[in-house]
Coordinates of C-alpha atoms in Angstrom, one line a residue:
M1 CA 196.6 -138.5 44.9
K2 CA 197.9 -136.3 42.1
V3 CA 199.3 -138.5 39.3
L4 CA 200.9 -137.7 35.9
V5 CA 199.8 -139.8 33.0
V6 CA 202.2 -140.0 30.1
N7 CA 201.8 -141.4 26.6
A8 CA 204.9 -140.9 24.6
G9 CA 205.2 -141.6 20.9
S10 CA 208.1 -141.5 18.5
S11 CA 207.8 -137.8 18.0
S12 CA 205.1 -136.8 20.4
L13 CA 204.3 -136.7 24.1
K14 CA 200.8 -136.6 25.7
A15 CA 200.7 -135.9 29.4
Q16 CA 198.1 -134.9 31.9
L17 CA 197.9 -134.2 35.6
M18 CA 195.0 -136.0 37.4
E19 CA 193.5 -136.4 40.8
T20 CA 192.7 -140.0 41.4
T21 CA 190.1 -139.5 44.1
N22 CA 187.6 -137.9 41.7
G23 CA 189.1 -138.1 38.2
E24 CA 189.7 -134.4 37.9
V25 CA 192.1 -133.3 35.2
F26 CA 194.1 -130.2 36.1
A27 CA 196.1 -129.8 33.0
K28 CA 196.9 -131.5 29.7
A29 CA 199.8 -131.2 27.3
Y30 CA 200.3 -132.5 23.8
C31 CA 203.9 -132.0 22.6
Q32 CA 204.3 -132.6 18.8
R33 CA 207.1 -132.8 16.3
I34 CA 209.7 -133.8 18.9
G35 CA 213.1 -134.0 17.2
I36 CA 211.7 -132.3 14.1
N37 CA 211.7 -128.6 13.1
G38 CA 208.6 -126.7 14.2
S39 CA 208.0 -128.5 17.5
F40 CA 205.3 -127.1 19.7
M41 CA 203.2 -127.8 22.8
E42 CA 199.4 -127.5 23.2
Y43 CA 198.8 -126.8 26.9
K44 CA 195.3 -126.8 28.2
T45 CA 193.8 -125.9 31.6
S46 CA 190.7 -123.8 31.7
S47 CA 192.2 -122.1 28.6
K48 CA 194.5 -123.3 25.9
Q49 CA 198.0 -122.1 24.9
V50 CA 200.1 -123.1 22.0
V51 CA 203.8 -122.8 22.8
E52 CA 206.5 -123.0 20.1
A53 CA 209.8 -124.4 21.5
E54 CA 212.7 -126.5 20.4
M55 CA 212.3 -130.1 21.6
P56 CA 215.2 -132.2 20.3
T57 CA 214.2 -135.0 22.7
H58 CA 211.3 -136.1 25.0
K59 CA 213.3 -134.6 27.9
E60 CA 212.9 -131.1 26.7
A61 CA 209.2 -131.7 25.9
F62 CA 208.5 -133.1 29.4
K63 CA 210.5 -130.3 31.1
L64 CA 208.4 -127.7 29.2
F65 CA 205.2 -129.3 30.5
L66 CA 206.5 -129.4 34.1
D67 CA 207.6 -125.7 33.8
Y68 CA 204.0 -124.8 32.7
L69 CA 202.5 -126.9 35.5
T70 CA 204.3 -124.8 38.1
S71 CA 204.4 -121.4 36.4
A72 CA 202.9 -118.4 38.0
E73 CA 200.8 -117.6 35.0
H74 CA 199.6 -121.0 33.8
G75 CA 200.4 -123.4 36.6
V76 CA 197.9 -125.6 38.5
I77 CA 200.2 -126.7 41.3
S78 CA 202.7 -124.8 43.4
S79 CA 205.4 -127.4 43.4
L80 CA 206.3 -130.7 41.7
D81 CA 206.3 -132.2 45.2
E82 CA 202.5 -132.4 44.9
I83 CA 202.9 -135.0 42.2
K84 CA 203.2 -138.4 43.8
A85 CA 203.7 -140.8 40.9
I86 CA 203.9 -141.1 37.1
G87 CA 202.0 -143.6 35.0
H88 CA 203.1 -144.6 31.5
R89 CA 201.2 -146.3 28.7
V90 CA 203.2 -149.2 27.3
V91 CA 201.8 -151.2 24.4
N92 CA 203.4 -154.6 24.7
L93 CA 206.4 -156.3 26.4
G94 CA 205.3 -159.8 25.8
E95 CA 203.9 -162.5 28.2
K96 CA 206.2 -161.5 31.1
Y97 CA 204.1 -158.4 31.8
N98 CA 200.4 -159.2 32.2
K99 CA 199.6 -156.5 34.8
S100 CA 200.7 -153.0 35.7
I101 CA 204.0 -152.8 37.4
V102 CA 206.4 -150.3 39.1
V103 CA 209.2 -149.5 36.7
T104 CA 212.6 -150.9 37.8
Q105 CA 215.9 -151.1 35.9
E106 CA 214.9 -154.7 34.9
V107 CA 211.7 -153.4 33.4
F108 CA 213.5 -150.7 31.5
E109 CA 216.1 -153.2 30.2
D110 CA 213.2 -155.4 29.0
M111 CA 211.8 -152.5 27.1
K112 CA 215.0 -152.3 25.2
N113 CA 215.0 -156.1 24.5
Y114 CA 211.3 -156.3 23.5
I115 CA 211.0 -153.4 21.2
H116 CA 209.9 -155.8 18.4
F117 CA 206.6 -156.5 20.2
A118 CA 205.4 -152.9 19.3
P119 CA 208.1 -151.3 17.1
L120 CA 206.1 -148.1 16.5
H121 CA 205.3 -147.5 20.2
N122 CA 207.9 -149.0 22.5
P123 CA 210.9 -146.7 21.5
G124 CA 208.8 -143.6 22.2
A125 CA 207.6 -145.0 25.5
M126 CA 211.2 -145.7 26.6
S127 CA 212.2 -142.1 25.7
G128 CA 209.3 -140.7 27.7
M129 CA 210.0 -142.9 30.6
K130 CA 213.7 -142.0 30.6
A131 CA 212.8 -138.2 30.5
C132 CA 210.5 -138.6 33.5
M133 CA 213.1 -140.5 35.5
E134 CA 215.8 -137.9 34.8
L135 CA 213.7 -134.8 35.6
M136 CA 211.8 -136.3 38.5
P137 CA 214.1 -139.0 39.9
D138 CA 212.2 -139.2 43.3
K139 CA 208.9 -140.3 41.8
T140 CA 207.5 -143.8 41.4
N141 CA 207.0 -144.7 37.7
V142 CA 204.4 -147.3 36.8
A143 CA 204.1 -149.1 33.4
V144 CA 200.5 -149.9 32.4
F145 CA 200.3 -152.3 29.5
D146 CA 197.9 -152.3 26.7
T147 CA 198.1 -156.1 26.5
A148 CA 197.4 -156.8 30.2
F149 CA 193.6 -157.0 29.8
H150 CA 194.0 -159.5 27.0
S151 CA 196.1 -161.9 29.1
T152 CA 192.9 -163.9 29.9
M153 CA 192.5 -165.1 26.3
P154 CA 192.4 -168.9 26.0
E155 CA 195.1 -170.7 24.0
E156 CA 192.9 -171.3 21.0
A157 CA 192.4 -167.5 20.7
Y158 CA 195.9 -166.3 21.1
M159 CA 197.9 -169.1 19.4
Y160 CA 199.0 -168.9 15.7
A161 CA 198.8 -172.1 13.7
I162 CA 202.6 -172.1 13.0
P163 CA 205.2 -174.5 14.3
Y164 CA 204.8 -174.6 18.1
E165 CA 208.5 -173.9 18.7
F166 CA 207.9 -170.2 17.6
Y167 CA 205.7 -169.8 20.6
E168 CA 207.6 -172.0 23.0
N169 CA 211.0 -170.4 22.3
H170 CA 210.1 -167.0 21.0
K171 CA 206.6 -166.2 22.4
I172 CA 205.1 -165.4 19.0
R173 CA 201.4 -165.3 19.7
R174 CA 198.4 -162.9 19.6
Y175 CA 198.8 -160.1 22.3
G176 CA 196.3 -157.4 21.2
A177 CA 196.4 -153.8 22.1
H178 CA 194.0 -151.0 23.5
G179 CA 193.5 -153.3 26.5
T180 CA 193.3 -150.4 28.9
S181 CA 190.5 -148.9 26.9
H182 CA 188.6 -152.2 26.6
R183 CA 189.1 -152.7 30.4
Y184 CA 187.6 -149.3 31.0
I185 CA 184.6 -150.2 28.8
A186 CA 184.0 -153.4 30.8
K187 CA 184.3 -151.5 34.0
K188 CA 181.7 -148.9 32.8
C189 CA 179.3 -151.7 31.6
E190 CA 179.5 -153.2 35.1
E191 CA 178.6 -149.9 36.6
I192 CA 175.7 -149.4 34.3
F193 CA 174.3 -152.9 34.0
G194 CA 175.5 -154.6 37.1
D195 CA 177.3 -157.9 37.6
L196 CA 178.8 -159.1 34.2
T197 CA 178.7 -162.8 35.1
G198 CA 177.1 -164.5 32.1
K199 CA 177.2 -161.2 30.0
K200 CA 178.9 -160.8 26.6
I201 CA 180.3 -157.5 25.4
I202 CA 181.8 -156.6 22.1
S203 CA 183.9 -153.5 22.6
C204 CA 184.7 -151.5 19.4
H205 CA 187.6 -149.1 19.9
I206 CA 187.6 -147.3 16.6
G207 CA 190.0 -144.5 16.0
S208 CA 193.1 -144.0 13.8
G209 CA 194.2 -147.3 15.3
S210 CA 191.3 -149.7 15.9
S211 CA 190.6 -152.9 17.7
I212 CA 187.6 -155.0 18.7
C213 CA 187.5 -157.0 21.9
A214 CA 185.2 -159.9 22.9
I215 CA 184.5 -159.7 26.6
K216 CA 182.8 -162.5 28.5
D217 CA 182.1 -162.5 32.3
G218 CA 184.1 -159.2 32.4
K219 CA 187.2 -160.8 30.9
C220 CA 188.8 -160.7 27.4
V221 CA 188.4 -163.9 25.4
D222 CA 189.6 -162.6 22.0
T223 CA 190.8 -159.4 20.3
S224 CA 191.4 -158.3 16.8
M225 CA 195.0 -157.0 17.0
G226 CA 197.7 -159.6 17.0
Y227 CA 201.4 -160.1 17.6
T228 CA 201.6 -156.3 16.9
P229 CA 199.0 -153.7 16.5
L230 CA 199.2 -154.1 12.7
A231 CA 196.6 -157.0 12.6
G232 CA 192.8 -156.8 12.6
L233 CA 190.6 -154.0 11.3
V234 CA 191.3 -151.7 8.4
M235 CA 192.8 -148.6 10.1
G236 CA 193.8 -145.1 9.3
T237 CA 197.3 -146.0 8.0
R238 CA 197.5 -149.7 8.8
S239 CA 196.4 -152.5 6.5
G240 CA 194.8 -154.8 9.2
D241 CA 194.6 -158.5 8.3
I242 CA 196.4 -159.5 5.2
D243 CA 197.6 -162.7 3.5
P244 CA 201.3 -163.0 4.4
S245 CA 202.1 -164.0 0.8
V246 CA 201.1 -160.5 -0.3
I247 CA 204.1 -159.2 1.6
K248 CA 206.6 -161.1 -0.6
D249 CA 204.9 -159.9 -3.8
M250 CA 204.9 -156.3 -2.5
M251 CA 208.7 -156.6 -1.8
D252 CA 209.3 -158.1 -5.3
I253 CA 207.2 -155.5 -7.1
K254 CA 208.7 -152.5 -5.3
G255 CA 212.2 -153.9 -4.6
M256 CA 211.7 -153.2 -0.9
T257 CA 213.3 -154.8 2.1
I258 CA 211.1 -156.5 4.7
D259 CA 211.4 -153.6 7.1
Q260 CA 210.4 -151.1 4.3
T261 CA 207.4 -153.3 3.5
I262 CA 206.2 -153.6 7.1
N263 CA 206.7 -149.8 7.4
M264 CA 204.4 -149.4 4.4
L265 CA 201.8 -151.7 5.9
N266 CA 201.9 -149.7 9.1
K267 CA 202.1 -146.1 7.8
E268 CA 201.0 -146.0 4.2
S269 CA 198.1 -148.5 4.0
G270 CA 194.6 -148.8 5.4
L271 CA 192.4 -145.8 4.6
V272 CA 195.2 -143.7 3.3
G273 CA 196.5 -146.5 1.1
I274 CA 193.1 -147.0 -0.6
T275 CA 192.3 -143.3 -1.0
G276 CA 195.8 -142.0 -1.6
E277 CA 195.2 -139.0 0.6
Y278 CA 192.9 -139.5 3.6
S279 CA 193.6 -141.3 6.9
D280 CA 191.2 -139.3 9.0
L281 CA 187.5 -140.4 9.1
R282 CA 186.4 -136.7 9.1
D283 CA 188.0 -136.3 5.7
I284 CA 186.6 -139.7 4.5
D285 CA 183.1 -138.7 5.5
A286 CA 183.4 -135.4 3.7
N287 CA 184.5 -137.0 0.4
L288 CA 182.3 -140.0 0.1
D289 CA 181.3 -139.0 -3.4
K290 CA 184.8 -140.0 -4.5
P291 CA 184.8 -143.8 -5.5
K292 CA 188.1 -144.7 -3.7
V293 CA 187.1 -142.8 -0.6
K294 CA 183.7 -144.6 -0.6
L295 CA 185.5 -147.9 -1.1
A296 CA 187.8 -147.2 1.9
F297 CA 184.8 -146.4 4.1
D298 CA 183.0 -149.6 3.0
M299 CA 186.1 -151.7 3.7
L300 CA 186.4 -150.2 7.2
V301 CA 182.7 -150.9 8.0
Y302 CA 182.9 -154.4 6.5
S303 CA 185.9 -155.3 8.7
I304 CA 184.1 -154.1 11.8
K305 CA 180.9 -156.1 10.9
K306 CA 183.0 -159.2 10.3
Y307 CA 184.6 -159.1 13.7
I308 CA 181.3 -158.3 15.5
G309 CA 179.8 -161.3 13.8
S310 CA 182.7 -163.6 14.5
Y311 CA 182.8 -162.7 18.2
A312 CA 179.1 -163.1 18.6
A313 CA 179.6 -166.6 17.2
A314 CA 182.6 -167.3 19.4
M315 CA 180.8 -166.2 22.6
N316 CA 177.4 -167.8 21.6
G317 CA 175.7 -164.4 21.5
V318 CA 176.2 -160.8 22.6
D319 CA 174.4 -158.6 25.1
Y320 CA 176.1 -155.2 24.6
I321 CA 178.0 -153.7 21.6
V322 CA 179.9 -150.6 22.7
F323 CA 181.4 -148.0 20.3
T324 CA 184.3 -146.0 21.8
A325 CA 187.4 -144.0 20.9
G326 CA 187.5 -141.0 18.5
V327 CA 185.6 -142.6 15.5
G328 CA 183.5 -144.9 17.5
E329 CA 182.3 -142.1 19.8
N330 CA 181.9 -139.3 17.2
D331 CA 181.3 -140.7 13.8
E332 CA 177.5 -141.4 13.4
L333 CA 178.0 -142.5 9.7
V334 CA 180.3 -145.4 10.7
R335 CA 178.0 -146.5 13.6
E336 CA 175.0 -146.4 11.3
A337 CA 176.7 -148.4 8.5
V338 CA 178.0 -151.0 10.9
C339 CA 174.6 -151.5 12.6
K340 CA 172.6 -151.5 9.4
D341 CA 171.3 -155.0 8.4
M342 CA 172.3 -156.5 11.7
E343 CA 168.8 -157.6 12.7
Y344 CA 169.8 -161.2 12.7
L345 CA 171.8 -160.5 15.9
G346 CA 168.7 -159.0 17.6
I347 CA 169.8 -155.4 17.0
D348 CA 166.9 -152.9 16.6
F349 CA 168.9 -149.8 15.9
D350 CA 167.5 -146.3 16.4
F351 CA 169.0 -144.4 13.5
E352 CA 167.5 -141.1 14.5
V353 CA 169.0 -141.2 18.0
N354 CA 172.4 -142.1 16.4
R355 CA 172.2 -139.0 14.2
T356 CA 171.1 -136.6 16.9
A357 CA 172.8 -137.7 20.1
P358 CA 175.0 -135.1 21.7
R359 CA 178.7 -135.9 21.7
G360 CA 180.6 -137.0 24.8
T361 CA 177.8 -138.8 26.5
I362 CA 177.0 -142.3 27.4
I363 CA 174.0 -143.3 25.4
E364 CA 172.1 -146.3 24.0
F365 CA 171.4 -146.3 20.3
T366 CA 169.0 -149.2 20.3
K367 CA 165.2 -149.2 20.8
P368 CA 163.5 -150.8 23.8
T369 CA 162.6 -153.8 21.7
S370 CA 166.3 -154.6 20.9
K371 CA 167.6 -157.8 22.3
V372 CA 171.2 -156.4 22.0
K373 CA 172.0 -153.0 23.4
V374 CA 174.3 -150.9 21.2
M375 CA 176.0 -148.2 23.3
R376 CA 178.4 -145.3 23.1
I377 CA 180.7 -145.1 26.1
P378 CA 183.5 -142.5 25.9
T379 CA 186.7 -144.2 26.8
D380 CA 189.2 -142.9 29.4
E381 CA 192.4 -144.8 29.3
E382 CA 194.2 -142.1 31.2
F383 CA 191.9 -142.6 34.2
M384 CA 192.7 -146.3 34.2
I385 CA 196.4 -145.6 34.0
A386 CA 196.2 -143.1 36.9
M387 CA 194.2 -145.5 39.1
D388 CA 196.7 -148.3 38.5
T389 CA 199.6 -145.9 39.2
A390 CA 198.0 -144.7 42.4
D391 CA 197.4 -148.3 43.7
L392 CA 201.0 -149.3 43.1
A393 CA 202.5 -146.0 44.4
K394 CA 200.8 -146.1 47.8

């Protein structure tokens, strides 16, 4: 079945056409600066084109992608009739949605009502979904939730120690994110190592947004992101864990509103907040001779180490530590720094393999003597979204 996978942000739209029987990707598009001057689309098949075009909304961006999919020069299908369904990444709509679901009017209305669960992501997802429904009204749309994999967390892991009424009446709790990626890692570990019963995995999804997931018996038992994706690790522009009292002092010092302060914690903090200029690990790695840049790098590494250690304690051990996503897969300096001085866990890390391993491959970084296997497994959230979509669209 040919399925479109869509991941819409506030000013961007990523989309790709996939075949679910074998995972083949026919075409990808990345539309950027939607609603902003200078918008363009990167369109990739066997070759790559950069197309400048006005995209005032997600609808124009999606239409441009559809036009290219069926064009005589760049197309990969003869008609949109070949596309059977559309799968959408949705970060969080609360407890009500703990598995992938066909989008109905009720689901779309809930997206409006529950924007606060993922304020940076949900508005874009709604715009992308609306564009797809308007341009391809005969297709089944499926919402695949980042939080679904984390719905197996026990109460002691997802509850906050605040008056219980805030959970009971308002569903304020830990939800996590990147669940589709962590679910893919669990799936690949099962394919590689066999039955996961009794096995303990710590999945490290490290990118510009980062989270760590503790997986026991193939199910999530804890994760680092919280009520929103702002909690947990130090990230590219997000602060990660912070004492809530700091927020009041930040407001008083700068004369900011609460919304302005949360925006600063989401978009102007993390690595870029410490360095004053860099949110991308490639820039961080290239400027480690600068004291603030080295501090930011060390803070990131330290936060990853802390979560690995805490999850090993929570699960009474760990069998596999998996690095994935852009930084986890490609940044050997981060992996090396995280795994250094971790012998107490039973990790015998092969630093040479880590430095020389070709990119894009599944590989083990630990020596045969290591009690814990440290792996790189490239994630594929789009594949998981496509498979869920195909299952629900049959």
